[in-house]
């Protein structure tokens, strides 16, 4: 039995999913690959990747000022700027607390647009979507949660995360290591975590429990989930990525099913089921 077969029993109208490995590309799939889904916060890793491209191009720097006083591009990407969730109001000093902020990603988009002279949705297309062949993807809404994409497109992005071409391996390694270690904060839908590890646009699993990835996922696992019922994770220790898109908002229905799927995927496609 394919581990993705369980998705047929999820209480959703439509769903699509894929599993990728570093060496073998897409090794399992489920659902319509071309159907468009709202990404919600799975938009953030895509936006973050465009910012990383801008960093490598020299348009912006990770440690240049951005956002509230004392904050930098790095702070904004790592949800460490102190900005509130959905408004440009500081709730803490930069670097003191992990406050999940969509507003911070809107500031990042404006910064990149200002430094490059290219509207950010167009820059995102030029920097990430077009080079990866993500033909159905776009950013019609806010940079923090307004993207849309298809399974086919997100498998291209997941493949990029497994073997980067658009940015250097060093840049991706920096983006997927913990930034500002030790910061506490809330993962939306999962409550307070101490610490709440985060990279540059990517949540890092660490030792979080409960969590939307599986108990078999390594602590180095990184990715993002969206309130529209979407997720993407990469387990670099197992060299496996998983993408799932649905048309039902995240809620209690997803909390037991997403981790179970992750564990089944790791059991089927690697020997990582015993990874702590």
Short mmCIF file of C-alpha atoms in Angstrom, two decimals:
data_model
loop_
_atom_site.label_atom_id
_atom_site.label_comp_id
_atom_site.label_asym_id
_atom_site.label_seq_id
_atom_site.Cartn_x
_atom_site.Cartn_y
_atom_site.Cartn_z
CA UNK A 1 0.00 0.00 0.00
CA UNK A 2 1.27 3.45 -0.94
CA UNK A 3 1.48 5.69 2.12
CA UNK A 4 -0.33 8.46 0.21
CA UNK A 5 -3.39 6.24 -0.23
CA UNK A 6 -4.49 7.32 3.26
CA UNK A 7 -5.27 10.76 1.83
CA UNK A 8 -8.33 9.26 0.14
CA UNK A 9 -9.88 9.00 3.61
CA UNK A 10 -9.17 12.59 4.61
CA UNK A 11 -12.35 14.69 5.14
CA UNK A 12 -11.59 17.05 2.25
CA UNK A 13 -13.18 17.59 -1.15
CA UNK A 14 -9.90 17.75 -3.05
CA UNK A 15 -6.33 16.89 -2.17
CA UNK A 16 -3.05 16.37 -3.97
CA UNK A 17 0.26 15.15 -2.56
CA UNK A 18 3.70 13.95 -3.57
CA UNK A 19 6.81 12.42 -2.05
CA UNK A 20 10.26 13.18 -3.43
CA UNK A 21 13.71 11.81 -2.74
CA UNK A 22 16.99 13.52 -3.50
CA UNK A 23 18.16 10.83 -5.89
CA UNK A 24 14.91 9.68 -7.43
CA UNK A 25 12.72 12.74 -7.88
CA UNK A 26 8.99 12.19 -7.37
CA UNK A 27 8.50 8.65 -6.05
CA UNK A 28 4.81 8.81 -5.15
CA UNK A 29 1.86 11.01 -6.03
CA UNK A 30 -1.83 11.44 -5.27
CA UNK A 31 -4.51 13.60 -6.88
CA UNK A 32 -4.63 16.16 -9.65
CA UNK A 33 -1.17 17.63 -10.14
CA UNK A 34 -2.40 20.75 -11.93
CA UNK A 35 -5.30 21.84 -9.72
CA UNK A 36 -4.63 25.24 -8.15
CA UNK A 37 -4.77 25.57 -4.36
CA UNK A 38 -4.51 28.54 -2.06
CA UNK A 39 -1.24 28.17 -0.20
CA UNK A 40 -1.85 30.44 2.79
CA UNK A 41 1.42 30.48 4.76
CA UNK A 42 3.15 27.97 2.51
CA UNK A 43 3.60 31.20 0.54
CA UNK A 44 6.28 32.25 3.04
CA UNK A 45 9.01 29.76 2.03
CA UNK A 46 8.54 30.79 -1.61
CA UNK A 47 8.82 34.48 -0.73
CA UNK A 48 11.81 33.74 1.51
CA UNK A 49 13.53 31.94 -1.34
CA UNK A 50 13.10 34.99 -3.57
CA UNK A 51 14.65 37.09 -0.81
CA UNK A 52 17.60 34.67 -0.67
CA UNK A 53 18.04 35.02 -4.43
CA UNK A 54 18.02 38.80 -3.95
CA UNK A 55 20.71 38.39 -1.27
CA UNK A 56 22.91 36.36 -3.61
CA UNK A 57 22.36 38.92 -6.36
CA UNK A 58 23.51 41.67 -4.00
CA UNK A 59 20.22 43.55 -4.05
CA UNK A 60 19.70 43.16 -0.30
CA UNK A 61 21.72 41.87 2.65
CA UNK A 62 20.55 39.61 5.45
CA UNK A 63 21.82 41.98 8.11
CA UNK A 64 20.66 45.28 6.62
CA UNK A 65 18.04 47.22 8.59
CA UNK A 66 14.43 46.38 7.76
CA UNK A 67 11.21 46.61 9.73
CA UNK A 68 11.07 48.12 13.24
CA UNK A 69 14.07 49.86 14.78
CA UNK A 70 16.89 47.43 15.43
CA UNK A 71 15.45 44.78 13.11
CA UNK A 72 17.07 43.37 9.96
CA UNK A 73 16.11 41.25 6.97
CA UNK A 74 17.31 38.25 8.98
CA UNK A 75 15.00 39.12 11.87
CA UNK A 76 12.01 39.45 9.56
CA UNK A 77 12.67 36.13 7.82
CA UNK A 78 13.07 34.38 11.18
CA UNK A 79 9.99 35.91 12.86
CA UNK A 80 12.31 37.58 15.35
CA UNK A 81 11.67 41.23 14.50
CA UNK A 82 9.10 41.70 17.26
CA UNK A 83 6.33 42.63 14.80
CA UNK A 84 2.77 41.58 15.51
CA UNK A 85 1.13 38.84 13.48
CA UNK A 86 -0.90 40.90 11.03
CA UNK A 87 0.02 44.52 11.64
CA UNK A 88 3.15 46.61 11.56
CA UNK A 89 3.23 47.17 15.27
CA UNK A 90 6.15 46.07 17.41
CA UNK A 91 5.23 43.81 20.32
CA UNK A 92 8.80 43.07 21.45
CA UNK A 93 12.35 44.18 20.82
CA UNK A 94 14.06 42.45 17.89
CA UNK A 95 15.74 39.18 18.80
CA UNK A 96 13.88 38.72 22.09
CA UNK A 97 10.87 36.60 21.13
CA UNK A 98 9.62 34.50 18.21
CA UNK A 99 6.43 36.29 17.14
CA UNK A 100 4.99 34.76 13.99
CA UNK A 101 4.37 37.70 11.64
CA UNK A 102 2.84 37.82 8.18
CA UNK A 103 3.30 41.59 8.26
CA UNK A 104 7.05 41.07 8.32
CA UNK A 105 6.90 39.28 4.97
CA UNK A 106 4.98 42.16 3.45
CA UNK A 107 7.82 44.45 4.54
CA UNK A 108 10.36 42.08 2.98
CA UNK A 109 8.47 42.11 -0.31
CA UNK A 110 8.40 45.91 -0.32
CA UNK A 111 12.12 46.03 0.47
CA UNK A 112 13.05 43.74 -2.41
CA UNK A 113 10.78 45.65 -4.77
CA UNK A 114 12.36 48.93 -3.71
CA UNK A 115 15.92 47.68 -4.06
CA UNK A 116 15.40 45.96 -7.41
CA UNK A 117 12.85 48.27 -9.01
CA UNK A 118 10.68 45.23 -9.82
CA UNK A 119 7.21 44.71 -8.30
CA UNK A 120 7.60 41.83 -5.89
CA UNK A 121 5.11 39.39 -7.51
CA UNK A 122 7.04 39.84 -10.75
CA UNK A 123 10.38 39.43 -8.97
CA UNK A 124 9.15 36.22 -7.33
CA UNK A 125 8.15 34.91 -10.75
CA UNK A 126 11.49 35.84 -12.32
CA UNK A 127 13.63 34.64 -9.41
CA UNK A 128 11.85 31.42 -8.42
CA UNK A 129 8.81 30.41 -10.44
CA UNK A 130 10.18 30.74 -13.99
CA UNK A 131 13.60 29.13 -13.36
CA UNK A 132 11.95 26.15 -11.65
CA UNK A 133 9.21 25.74 -14.27
CA UNK A 134 6.45 26.64 -11.80
CA UNK A 135 4.06 27.79 -14.50
CA UNK A 136 0.84 27.75 -12.46
CA UNK A 137 2.19 29.62 -9.43
CA UNK A 138 1.57 33.26 -8.62
CA UNK A 139 1.27 35.78 -5.82
CA UNK A 140 -2.09 37.52 -6.26
CA UNK A 141 -2.30 38.46 -2.58
CA UNK A 142 -0.08 39.48 0.36
CA UNK A 143 3.48 38.17 0.55
CA UNK A 144 2.78 36.46 3.87
CA UNK A 145 -0.11 34.28 2.79
CA UNK A 146 -1.47 35.21 -0.63
CA UNK A 147 0.15 32.69 -2.97
CA UNK A 148 -1.41 29.97 -5.07
CA UNK A 149 0.16 26.95 -6.71
CA UNK A 150 -0.30 23.39 -7.89
CA UNK A 151 1.19 20.11 -6.75
CA UNK A 152 3.25 19.89 -9.93
CA UNK A 153 4.79 23.28 -9.22
CA UNK A 154 5.49 22.65 -5.55
CA UNK A 155 7.24 19.39 -6.36
CA UNK A 156 9.66 21.49 -8.44
CA UNK A 157 10.25 23.70 -5.42
CA UNK A 158 10.69 20.70 -3.13
CA UNK A 159 13.24 19.26 -5.57
CA UNK A 160 15.10 22.58 -5.40
CA UNK A 161 15.25 22.30 -1.62
CA UNK A 162 16.66 18.79 -1.86
CA UNK A 163 19.32 19.86 -4.38
CA UNK A 164 19.54 23.65 -4.77
CA UNK A 165 20.25 25.32 -8.09
CA UNK A 166 18.91 28.84 -7.63
CA UNK A 167 20.95 29.58 -4.52
CA UNK A 168 24.18 28.09 -3.21
CA UNK A 169 24.21 25.10 -0.90
CA UNK A 170 25.72 27.39 1.72
CA UNK A 171 22.84 29.85 1.46
CA UNK A 172 20.24 27.10 1.76
CA UNK A 173 22.11 25.62 4.73
CA UNK A 174 22.00 29.03 6.43
CA UNK A 175 18.29 29.37 5.69
CA UNK A 176 17.51 25.99 7.21
CA UNK A 177 19.53 26.30 10.41
CA UNK A 178 18.13 27.85 13.56
CA UNK A 179 18.31 31.64 13.59
CA UNK A 180 18.45 33.41 16.95
CA UNK A 181 18.56 30.12 18.93
CA UNK A 182 16.59 29.80 22.14
CA UNK A 183 13.70 32.10 21.28
CA UNK A 184 10.31 31.00 22.60
CA UNK A 185 7.10 31.53 20.67
CA UNK A 186 3.81 30.21 19.40
CA UNK A 187 3.34 27.99 16.37
CA UNK A 188 -0.17 28.89 15.11
CA UNK A 189 -2.52 26.04 15.92
CA UNK A 190 0.01 24.29 18.16
CA UNK A 191 0.64 26.71 21.01
CA UNK A 192 3.79 27.79 22.80
CA UNK A 193 7.11 26.04 22.16
CA UNK A 194 10.26 26.56 24.18
CA UNK A 195 12.26 27.00 22.06
CA UNK A 196 10.37 27.73 18.84
CA UNK A 197 13.08 27.06 16.26
CA UNK A 198 12.95 28.86 12.94
CA UNK A 199 15.27 29.42 10.01
CA UNK A 200 15.04 32.04 7.27
CA UNK A 201 11.44 31.59 6.14
CA UNK A 202 11.34 27.92 7.13
CA UNK A 203 10.03 26.48 10.38
CA UNK A 204 12.46 23.96 11.88
CA UNK A 205 10.98 21.00 13.72
CA UNK A 206 13.52 20.68 16.48
CA UNK A 207 11.96 18.93 19.48
CA UNK A 208 8.50 20.46 19.15
CA UNK A 209 5.61 18.38 20.40
CA UNK A 210 2.85 18.42 19.31
CA UNK A 211 3.75 19.24 15.74
CA UNK A 212 2.36 18.97 12.23
CA UNK A 213 5.24 16.75 11.05
CA UNK A 214 5.70 13.19 12.28
CA UNK A 215 7.42 11.73 15.30
CA UNK A 216 9.78 10.00 12.85
CA UNK A 217 10.88 13.27 11.27
CA UNK A 218 14.38 14.30 12.28
CA UNK A 219 14.84 17.50 14.32
CA UNK A 220 16.46 19.04 11.23
CA UNK A 221 13.19 18.77 9.27
CA UNK A 222 12.12 22.13 7.90
CA UNK A 223 9.18 23.49 5.94
CA UNK A 224 5.86 25.21 6.51
CA UNK A 225 2.15 24.58 6.76
CA UNK A 226 -0.71 26.84 5.77
CA UNK A 227 -4.09 27.56 7.31
CA UNK A 228 -5.68 26.71 3.95
CA UNK A 229 -4.84 23.04 4.62
CA UNK A 230 -1.44 22.81 2.93
CA UNK A 231 2.07 21.78 3.91
CA UNK A 232 5.57 21.13 2.62
CA UNK A 233 8.36 19.55 4.62
CA UNK A 234 11.89 18.39 3.86
CA UNK A 235 13.75 15.95 6.09
CA UNK A 236 17.41 16.44 5.15
CA UNK A 237 18.56 13.48 7.22
CA UNK A 238 16.26 11.10 5.31
CA UNK A 239 16.64 13.13 2.06
CA UNK A 240 12.87 13.01 1.60
CA UNK A 241 10.35 15.78 0.94
CA UNK A 242 6.57 15.68 1.14
CA UNK A 243 4.00 18.14 -0.22
CA UNK A 244 0.26 18.04 0.44
CA UNK A 245 -2.43 20.46 -0.71
CA UNK A 246 -6.10 20.41 0.27
CA UNK A 247 -9.12 22.66 -0.06
CA UNK A 248 -10.16 22.42 3.60
CA UNK A 249 -8.88 24.89 6.17
CA UNK A 250 -6.41 23.53 8.72
CA UNK A 251 -8.04 22.37 11.94
CA UNK A 252 -8.52 19.43 14.25
CA UNK A 253 -9.09 17.14 11.26
CA UNK A 254 -5.45 17.65 10.18
CA UNK A 255 -3.69 17.32 13.53
CA UNK A 256 -3.69 13.51 13.73
CA UNK A 257 -3.57 12.90 9.97
CA UNK A 258 -0.60 15.00 8.89
CA UNK A 259 1.89 13.51 11.39
CA UNK A 260 0.60 9.99 10.64
CA UNK A 261 1.16 10.57 6.94
CA UNK A 262 4.69 11.83 7.59
CA UNK A 263 5.54 8.75 9.64
CA UNK A 264 4.11 6.45 6.98
CA UNK A 265 6.06 8.25 4.24
CA UNK A 266 9.31 7.92 6.14
CA UNK A 267 8.63 4.27 6.88
CA UNK A 268 7.89 3.50 3.25
CA UNK A 269 10.63 5.47 1.55
CA UNK A 270 13.54 5.31 4.00
CA UNK A 271 14.83 3.58 7.08
CA UNK A 272 14.21 6.80 9.04
CA UNK A 273 11.25 5.64 11.08
CA UNK A 274 13.48 5.25 14.09
CA UNK A 275 15.18 8.64 13.77
CA UNK A 276 14.72 10.54 17.05
#
